[in-house]
Amino acid sequence: MRRAVLMAALAASGCTAAAPVFPTEVTRFRADVVERGTIALAPEEGINDGPAFQAYAAAVGDALTVQGYTVVSPGKDSAYIARIGFRSDTRSVRGPAPFTLGLGVGGGSYDRGGGVEGGVSGGIPIGKGELREDTAATLSVRINRRAGDLGVWEGKAQTRLIRRAGTGDVNAVPQKLAHALFTGFPGESGRTITVK
């Protein structure tokens, strides 16, 4: 009987905690007029044109297309060039225990002068939390007019993403950052906003 009560308590109190969702901080600077046109994508200096860049370039290209730009393939002439920089650091962390056993101790007394009651409660974690990947990432984009290399717009987005280890989509972080960076494009110059 006691075992059945304990198992019922575990089932009632136990659930897998959802990974926290973090907002994205975005800061942008712009010229007075930000026009649309053809645009090429290129890595910032010091960043190679590898798979990580391709994931960020695809996300930025999609966001620019939504904003009215026509993205051209590398090597083709364009009115603008978007230089893309990024950084991503991932570490492994343990989530909270999947179950918590609630404990409570209560006591009371009564005499002719009145009653006094007191109690203590708490919980004991049961089991190990799932292994998660905690990623801190930054995306920066500079849009320059190709003729004269004049700056038109630039922005930076920073966020965190926590997910179950081994289940992350490699495109999730670039897409989240690019979506936030170009929300309300071109935005108010010099202002930092938070995008959920």
XYZ file of N, CA and C in Angstrom:
588
model
N 0.824 -1.202 0.000
C 0.000 0.000 0.000
C 0.861 1.256 0.000
N 1.876 1.263 0.869
C 2.754 2.431 0.938
C 3.449 2.666 -0.399
N 3.876 1.576 -1.073
C 4.542 1.705 -2.370
C 3.600 2.294 -3.420
N 2.351 1.872 -3.383
C 1.368 2.386 -4.332
C 1.144 3.877 -4.127
N 1.084 4.312 -2.876
C 0.912 5.745 -2.582
C 2.114 6.542 -3.065
N 3.352 6.001 -2.861
C 4.563 6.681 -3.305
C 4.589 6.824 -4.813
N 4.227 5.764 -5.548
C 4.227 5.821 -7.015
C 3.197 6.819 -7.519
N 2.050 6.876 -6.865
C 1.017 7.843 -7.254
C 1.504 9.269 -7.037
N 2.223 9.493 -5.942
C 2.760 10.832 -5.660
C 3.786 11.232 -6.709
N 4.621 10.276 -7.115
C 5.618 10.569 -8.145
C 4.955 10.906 -9.469
N 3.942 10.138 -9.828
C 3.257 10.371 -11.100
C 2.558 11.721 -11.108
N 1.999 12.107 -9.957
C 1.265 13.375 -9.886
C 2.191 14.575 -9.928
N 3.374 14.437 -9.324
C 4.264 15.595 -9.219
C 5.305 15.656 -10.313
N 5.504 14.588 -11.058
C 6.604 14.540 -12.019
C 6.191 14.983 -13.399
N 7.033 15.802 -14.016
C 6.857 16.162 -15.417
C 8.186 16.675 -15.933
N 8.401 16.533 -17.213
C 9.641 17.024 -17.798
C 9.529 18.526 -17.995
N 10.418 19.289 -17.399
C 10.367 20.742 -17.500
C 10.746 21.182 -18.911
N 9.965 22.116 -19.437
C 10.253 22.628 -20.781
C 11.485 23.516 -20.736
N 12.234 23.497 -21.823
C 13.416 24.362 -21.915
C 12.970 25.822 -21.948
N 13.690 26.714 -21.273
C 13.295 28.127 -21.276
C 13.449 28.753 -22.663
N 12.609 29.732 -22.939
C 12.666 30.449 -24.217
C 13.196 31.852 -23.941
N 14.278 32.219 -24.628
C 14.914 33.517 -24.410
C 14.575 34.474 -25.545
N 14.345 35.750 -25.232
C 14.137 36.739 -26.291
C 15.457 37.070 -26.988
N 15.360 37.825 -28.063
C 16.536 38.245 -28.832
C 16.674 39.760 -28.741
N 17.876 40.232 -28.405
C 18.140 41.679 -28.366
C 18.690 42.124 -29.712
N 18.123 43.198 -30.236
C 18.485 43.678 -31.568
C 18.821 45.166 -31.512
N 19.950 45.542 -32.101
C 20.336 46.947 -32.240
C 20.639 47.221 -33.701
N 20.133 48.357 -34.221
C 20.323 48.674 -35.638
C 20.692 50.140 -35.829
N 21.448 50.388 -36.900
C 21.810 51.746 -37.317
C 21.521 51.852 -38.804
N 21.025 52.996 -39.226
C 20.596 53.128 -40.621
C 20.845 54.517 -41.175
N 20.905 54.579 -42.499
C 20.933 55.865 -43.192
C 19.516 56.430 -43.185
N 19.372 57.674 -43.626
C 18.045 58.289 -43.640
C 17.078 57.524 -44.535
N 17.589 57.041 -45.672
C 16.764 56.288 -46.611
C 17.421 54.943 -46.865
N 16.662 53.880 -46.719
C 17.163 52.533 -46.991
C 16.358 51.986 -48.162
N 16.983 52.019 -49.323
C 16.295 51.574 -50.536
C 16.468 50.075 -50.744
N 15.649 49.513 -51.630
C 15.723 48.106 -51.977
C 16.368 47.938 -53.352
N 16.787 46.716 -53.645
C 17.401 46.426 -54.932
C 18.045 45.047 -54.898
N 18.930 44.794 -55.828
C 19.648 43.519 -55.836
C 20.730 43.537 -54.755
N 20.946 42.379 -54.144
C 21.906 42.314 -53.044
C 22.630 40.971 -53.054
N 23.930 41.019 -52.834
C 24.756 39.806 -52.742
C 25.126 39.579 -51.284
N 25.347 38.333 -50.924
C 25.704 37.971 -49.552
C 27.159 37.532 -49.496
N 27.888 38.027 -48.503
C 29.305 37.672 -48.366
C 29.661 37.610 -46.891
N 30.628 36.767 -46.529
C 31.052 36.705 -45.123
C 31.884 37.920 -44.735
N 31.783 38.303 -43.471
C 32.669 39.340 -42.952
C 34.110 38.838 -43.020
N 35.033 39.773 -42.980
C 36.448 39.416 -43.011
C 36.785 38.496 -41.847
N 37.503 37.418 -42.130
C 37.896 36.466 -41.107
C 36.946 35.289 -40.962
N 35.830 35.299 -41.684
C 34.864 34.196 -41.636
C 34.931 33.436 -42.953
N 35.091 32.120 -42.872
C 35.183 31.350 -44.107
C 33.800 30.977 -44.632
N 33.785 30.669 -45.899
C 32.538 30.379 -46.603
C 32.187 28.899 -46.451
N 32.031 28.443 -45.201
C 31.758 27.035 -44.933
C 30.297 26.781 -44.620
N 29.973 25.575 -44.118
C 28.580 25.226 -43.828
C 27.901 26.149 -42.819
N 28.640 26.596 -41.793
C 28.038 27.495 -40.805
C 27.627 28.810 -41.462
N 28.522 29.359 -42.299
C 28.173 30.598 -43.001
C 26.975 30.375 -43.911
N 26.928 29.245 -44.599
C 25.824 28.973 -45.516
C 24.488 28.944 -44.778
N 24.473 28.415 -43.545
C 23.234 28.390 -42.761
C 22.779 29.804 -42.413
N 23.727 30.644 -42.001
C 23.378 32.036 -41.682
C 23.010 32.818 -42.942
N 23.732 32.593 -44.037
C 23.442 33.293 -45.292
C 22.046 32.940 -45.799
N 21.655 31.666 -45.684
C 20.318 31.264 -46.125
C 19.240 31.974 -45.312
N 19.454 32.059 -43.987
C 18.472 32.722 -43.118
C 18.399 34.218 -43.411
N 19.557 34.850 -43.581
C 19.590 36.290 -43.899
C 18.991 36.542 -45.282
N 19.322 35.691 -46.246
C 18.769 35.844 -47.597
C 17.256 35.766 -47.601
N 16.697 34.821 -46.838
C 15.235 34.713 -46.752
C 14.630 35.977 -46.143
N 15.270 36.482 -45.082
C 14.759 37.687 -44.417
C 14.841 38.908 -45.330
N 15.925 39.023 -46.084
C 16.069 40.151 -47.015
C 15.046 40.072 -48.150
N 14.755 38.868 -48.601
C 13.759 38.693 -49.660
C 12.391 39.158 -49.189
N 12.048 38.827 -47.955
C 10.778 39.278 -47.379
C 10.722 40.805 -47.338
N 11.872 41.454 -47.132
C 11.926 42.912 -47.045
C 12.009 43.600 -48.407
N 11.945 42.837 -49.485
C 11.895 43.440 -50.822
C 13.185 43.442 -51.603
N 14.234 42.825 -51.079
C 15.497 42.729 -51.812
C 15.472 41.505 -52.726
N 16.273 41.567 -53.783
C 16.462 40.435 -54.675
C 17.870 39.912 -54.458
N 17.978 38.734 -53.841
C 19.286 38.155 -53.538
C 19.847 37.507 -54.795
N 21.089 37.875 -55.148
C 21.738 37.314 -56.343
C 22.815 36.331 -55.904
N 23.159 35.426 -56.785
C 24.169 34.420 -56.464
C 25.549 35.063 -56.401
N 26.485 34.449 -55.662
C 27.842 35.016 -55.533
C 28.491 35.218 -56.902
N 29.196 36.321 -57.040
C 29.887 36.614 -58.293
C 29.089 37.475 -59.248
N 27.772 37.571 -59.037
C 26.943 38.405 -59.917
C 26.919 39.839 -59.402
N 26.735 40.766 -60.329
C 26.707 42.178 -59.969
C 25.431 42.481 -59.187
N 25.521 43.433 -58.255
C 24.356 43.815 -57.455
C 24.504 45.250 -57.003
N 23.371 45.843 -56.637
C 23.396 47.223 -56.146
C 23.954 47.288 -54.724
N 23.709 46.214 -53.950
C 24.135 46.200 -52.546
C 24.880 44.907 -52.230
N 25.618 44.952 -51.157
C 26.275 43.749 -50.636
C 26.033 43.689 -49.131
N 25.614 42.515 -48.659
C 25.380 42.308 -47.221
C 26.508 41.454 -46.673
N 27.255 42.015 -45.747
C 28.349 41.273 -45.126
C 27.850 40.685 -43.809
N 28.021 39.369 -43.677
C 27.426 38.622 -42.569
C 28.512 38.128 -41.616
N 28.340 38.443 -40.350
C 29.225 37.940 -39.307
C 28.399 37.186 -38.277
N 28.993 36.212 -37.627
C 28.258 35.445 -36.633
C 29.225 34.791 -35.655
N 28.662 34.447 -34.490
C 29.420 33.705 -33.479
C 28.437 32.849 -32.699
N 28.837 31.624 -32.409
C 27.967 30.717 -31.683
C 28.804 29.862 -30.742
N 28.442 29.867 -29.457
C 29.134 29.068 -28.445
C 28.113 28.162 -27.766
N 28.387 26.855 -27.767
C 27.461 25.885 -27.180
C 28.140 25.111 -26.061
N 27.424 24.930 -24.953
C 27.931 24.113 -23.851
C 26.823 23.155 -23.418
N 27.220 22.030 -22.843
C 26.258 21.041 -22.361
C 25.865 21.347 -20.926
N 24.567 21.259 -20.639
C 24.059 21.500 -19.288
C 23.021 20.433 -18.956
N 22.790 20.232 -17.666
C 21.756 19.305 -17.211
C 20.493 20.076 -16.864
N 19.368 19.594 -17.349
C 18.094 20.179 -16.991
C 17.693 19.758 -15.591
N 16.566 20.258 -15.088
C 16.108 19.888 -13.757
C 15.699 18.420 -13.706
N 15.681 17.867 -12.504
C 15.277 16.476 -12.318
C 13.849 16.281 -12.824
N 13.570 15.128 -13.435
C 12.238 14.918 -14.001
C 11.131 14.768 -12.966
N 11.478 14.368 -11.736
C 10.472 14.192 -10.685
C 10.921 14.886 -9.409
N 9.948 15.345 -8.654
C 10.217 15.885 -7.326
C 9.232 15.250 -6.360
N 9.754 14.652 -5.320
C 8.909 14.050 -4.301
C 8.647 15.087 -3.227
N 7.387 15.467 -3.071
C 7.036 16.475 -2.077
C 6.959 15.881 -0.687
N 7.548 16.577 0.253
C 7.530 16.141 1.645
C 6.970 17.263 2.512
N 6.209 16.885 3.506
C 5.682 17.888 4.420
C 5.628 17.351 5.831
N 5.976 18.176 6.777
C 5.903 17.803 8.191
C 5.119 18.898 8.895
N 4.065 18.494 9.527
C 3.236 19.488 10.200
C 3.035 19.120 11.649
N 2.779 20.101 12.463
C 2.532 19.824 13.880
C 1.629 20.879 14.457
N 0.994 20.579 15.560
C 0.115 21.567 16.176
C -0.096 21.253 17.637
N -0.522 22.238 18.359
C -0.833 22.021 19.770
C -2.024 22.895 20.128
N -2.685 22.486 21.165
C -3.860 23.244 21.602
C -3.937 23.212 23.126
N -4.180 24.348 23.717
C -4.443 24.378 25.149
C -5.526 25.406 25.409
N -5.790 25.693 26.668
C -6.888 26.608 26.983
C -6.640 28.019 26.464
N -5.374 28.335 26.268
C -5.070 29.691 25.813
C -5.205 29.874 24.299
N -5.359 28.825 23.532
C -5.469 28.944 22.079
C -4.678 27.859 21.396
N -4.629 27.893 20.080
C -3.942 26.860 19.307
C -2.693 27.413 18.657
N -1.716 26.574 18.466
C -0.484 26.950 17.776
C -0.206 25.873 16.742
N 0.009 26.257 15.522
C 0.274 25.281 14.472
C 1.536 25.671 13.724
N 2.228 24.686 13.177
C 3.418 24.967 12.380
C 3.686 23.821 11.440
N 4.501 24.056 10.405
C 4.797 22.987 9.456
C 5.988 23.343 8.592
N 6.583 22.330 7.995
C 7.717 22.500 7.091
C 7.459 21.643 5.864
N 7.704 22.183 4.679
C 7.523 21.395 3.456
C 8.731 21.584 2.542
N 8.898 20.653 1.646
C 10.018 20.730 0.709
C 9.898 19.631 -0.314
N 10.934 19.451 -1.113
C 10.887 18.433 -2.144
C 12.248 17.809 -2.355
N 12.246 16.553 -2.782
C 13.480 15.839 -3.078
C 13.502 15.522 -4.563
N 14.510 16.004 -5.311
C 14.572 15.675 -6.738
C 14.856 14.190 -6.934
N 14.155 13.587 -7.873
C 14.316 12.167 -8.179
C 14.787 12.026 -9.628
N 15.924 11.370 -9.834
C 16.423 11.126 -11.184
C 17.305 12.251 -11.693
N 17.922 12.011 -12.848
C 18.788 13.010 -13.474
C 18.024 13.772 -14.547
N 18.302 15.069 -14.624
C 17.707 15.869 -15.686
C 18.312 15.510 -17.035
N 17.567 15.806 -18.110
C 18.062 15.484 -19.444
C 19.229 16.391 -19.818
N 20.114 15.891 -20.661
C 21.250 16.669 -21.130
C 20.766 17.634 -22.204
N 21.144 18.897 -22.051
C 20.709 19.928 -22.996
C 21.897 20.688 -23.553
N 21.675 21.341 -24.682
C 22.681 22.212 -25.302
C 22.256 23.659 -25.098
N 23.127 24.426 -24.471
C 22.877 25.843 -24.203
C 23.737 26.654 -25.169
N 23.089 27.318 -26.111
C 23.803 28.055 -27.163
C 23.602 29.556 -27.009
N 24.710 30.305 -26.969
C 24.682 31.770 -27.010
C 25.197 32.178 -28.389
N 24.419 32.972 -29.103
C 24.773 33.269 -30.496
C 24.541 34.735 -30.843
N 25.339 35.219 -31.788
C 25.254 36.603 -32.276
C 25.302 36.600 -33.795
N 24.482 37.416 -34.406
C 24.482 37.623 -35.860
C 24.623 39.114 -36.129
N 25.536 39.477 -37.036
C 25.658 40.875 -37.458
C 25.586 40.936 -38.980
N 24.947 41.976 -39.475
C 24.817 42.175 -40.930
C 25.074 43.643 -41.239
N 25.917 43.884 -42.248
C 26.160 45.247 -42.746
C 25.737 45.300 -44.208
N 24.855 46.231 -44.544
C 24.436 46.426 -45.932
C 25.112 47.684 -46.452
N 25.930 47.506 -47.472
C 26.623 48.623 -48.115
C 26.193 48.735 -49.570
N 26.168 49.973 -50.042
C 25.982 50.166 -51.475
C 27.280 49.756 -52.156
N 27.188 48.941 -53.187
C 28.413 48.437 -53.818
C 29.231 49.571 -54.418
N 28.575 50.518 -55.055
C 29.280 51.659 -55.645
C 29.762 52.576 -54.525
N 31.057 52.683 -54.362
C 31.624 53.543 -53.336
C 31.661 52.924 -51.955
N 31.132 51.725 -51.814
C 31.135 51.002 -50.538
C 30.542 51.858 -49.409
N 29.432 52.531 -49.711
C 28.799 53.396 -48.723
C 27.866 52.593 -47.825
N 27.969 52.821 -46.517
C 27.123 52.113 -45.564
C 25.685 52.598 -45.615
N 24.745 51.657 -45.636
C 23.321 51.972 -45.691
C 22.614 51.556 -44.396
N 22.973 50.369 -43.898
C 22.282 49.810 -42.731
C 23.180 48.767 -42.084
N 23.108 48.665 -40.751
C 23.800 47.578 -40.061
C 23.044 47.238 -38.786
N 23.153 45.984 -38.401
C 22.445 45.556 -37.207
C 23.104 44.353 -36.570
N 22.781 44.154 -35.284
C 23.309 43.010 -34.537
C 22.197 42.429 -33.686
N 22.118 41.082 -33.667
C 21.125 40.381 -32.861
C 21.841 39.360 -31.983
N 21.398 39.249 -30.718
C 21.999 38.312 -29.771
C 20.893 37.521 -29.068
N 21.121 36.205 -28.904
C 20.115 35.395 -28.241
C 20.744 34.173 -27.598
N 19.917 33.428 -26.848
C 20.280 32.113 -26.305
C 19.206 31.124 -26.713
N 19.619 29.879 -26.843
C 18.679 28.817 -27.179
C 19.091 27.561 -26.428
N 18.159 26.988 -25.667
C 18.428 25.752 -24.936
C 17.518 24.669 -25.500
N 18.101 23.528 -25.847
C 17.330 22.432 -26.416
C 17.948 21.105 -26.025
N 17.193 20.049 -26.193
C 17.672 18.712 -25.852
C 18.900 18.374 -26.688
N 19.910 17.809 -26.046
C 21.161 17.484 -26.735
C 20.902 16.494 -27.871
N 21.521 16.778 -29.000
C 21.428 15.879 -30.143
C 20.181 16.020 -30.977
N 19.279 16.947 -30.606
C 18.030 17.087 -31.355
C 17.915 18.436 -32.049
N 18.936 19.266 -31.920
C 18.852 20.620 -32.453
C 18.947 20.678 -33.968
N 18.129 21.526 -34.564
C 18.202 21.817 -35.991
C 19.309 22.846 -36.191
N 20.266 22.560 -37.086
C 21.398 23.479 -37.280
C 20.938 24.837 -37.783
N 19.732 24.898 -38.357
C 19.229 26.165 -38.893
C 18.412 26.960 -37.885
N 18.126 26.375 -36.721
C 17.233 27.032 -35.763
C 17.800 28.353 -35.260
N 19.071 28.374 -34.874
C 19.673 29.596 -34.344
C 19.797 30.670 -35.428
N 20.356 30.370 -36.614
C 20.410 31.394 -37.665
C 19.034 31.957 -38.014
N 18.027 31.098 -38.090
C 16.686 31.572 -38.445
C 16.100 32.468 -37.366
N 16.308 32.088 -36.104
C 15.799 32.913 -35.001
C 16.456 34.287 -35.005
N 17.768 34.323 -35.181
C 18.489 35.598 -35.181
C 18.113 36.462 -36.377
N 18.054 35.863 -37.566
C 17.728 36.638 -38.769
C 16.306 37.178 -38.700
N 15.375 36.356 -38.215
C 13.991 36.816 -38.074
C 13.922 38.032 -37.157
N 14.598 37.966 -36.017
C 14.573 39.080 -35.069
C 15.262 40.315 -35.650
N 16.403 40.104 -36.298
C 17.189 41.227 -36.816
C 16.412 42.044 -37.835
N 15.589 41.372 -38.650
C 14.871 42.079 -39.715
C 13.401 42.313 -39.388
N 12.999 42.076 -38.138
C 11.641 42.411 -37.718
C 11.506 43.933 -37.660
N 10.525 44.480 -38.373
C 10.337 45.932 -38.405
C 11.426 46.669 -39.161
N 12.117 45.974 -40.078
C 13.209 46.557 -40.861
C 12.730 47.815 -41.595
N 13.545 48.877 -41.683
C 14.929 48.970 -41.205
C 15.076 49.319 -39.731
N 13.985 49.708 -39.080
C 14.020 49.974 -37.647
C 14.502 51.368 -37.299
N 14.427 51.676 -36.014
C 14.863 52.984 -35.520
C 16.355 52.942 -35.230
N 17.079 53.901 -35.791
C 18.540 53.915 -35.678
C 18.991 54.131 -34.242
N 19.918 53.275 -33.786
C 20.512 53.429 -32.475
C 19.701 52.891 -31.318
N 18.543 52.319 -31.593
C 17.684 51.820 -30.523
C 17.844 50.304 -30.394
N 17.874 49.812 -29.158
C 17.921 48.371 -28.894
C 16.519 47.907 -28.551
N 16.043 46.873 -29.257
C 14.718 46.337 -29.004
C 14.841 44.859 -28.606
N 13.772 44.333 -28.043
C 13.722 42.908 -27.674
C 12.637 42.243 -28.503
N 13.004 41.179 -29.172
C 12.055 40.428 -30.002
C 11.876 39.053 -29.374
N 10.646 38.675 -29.088
C 10.367 37.388 -28.450
C 10.251 36.289 -29.502
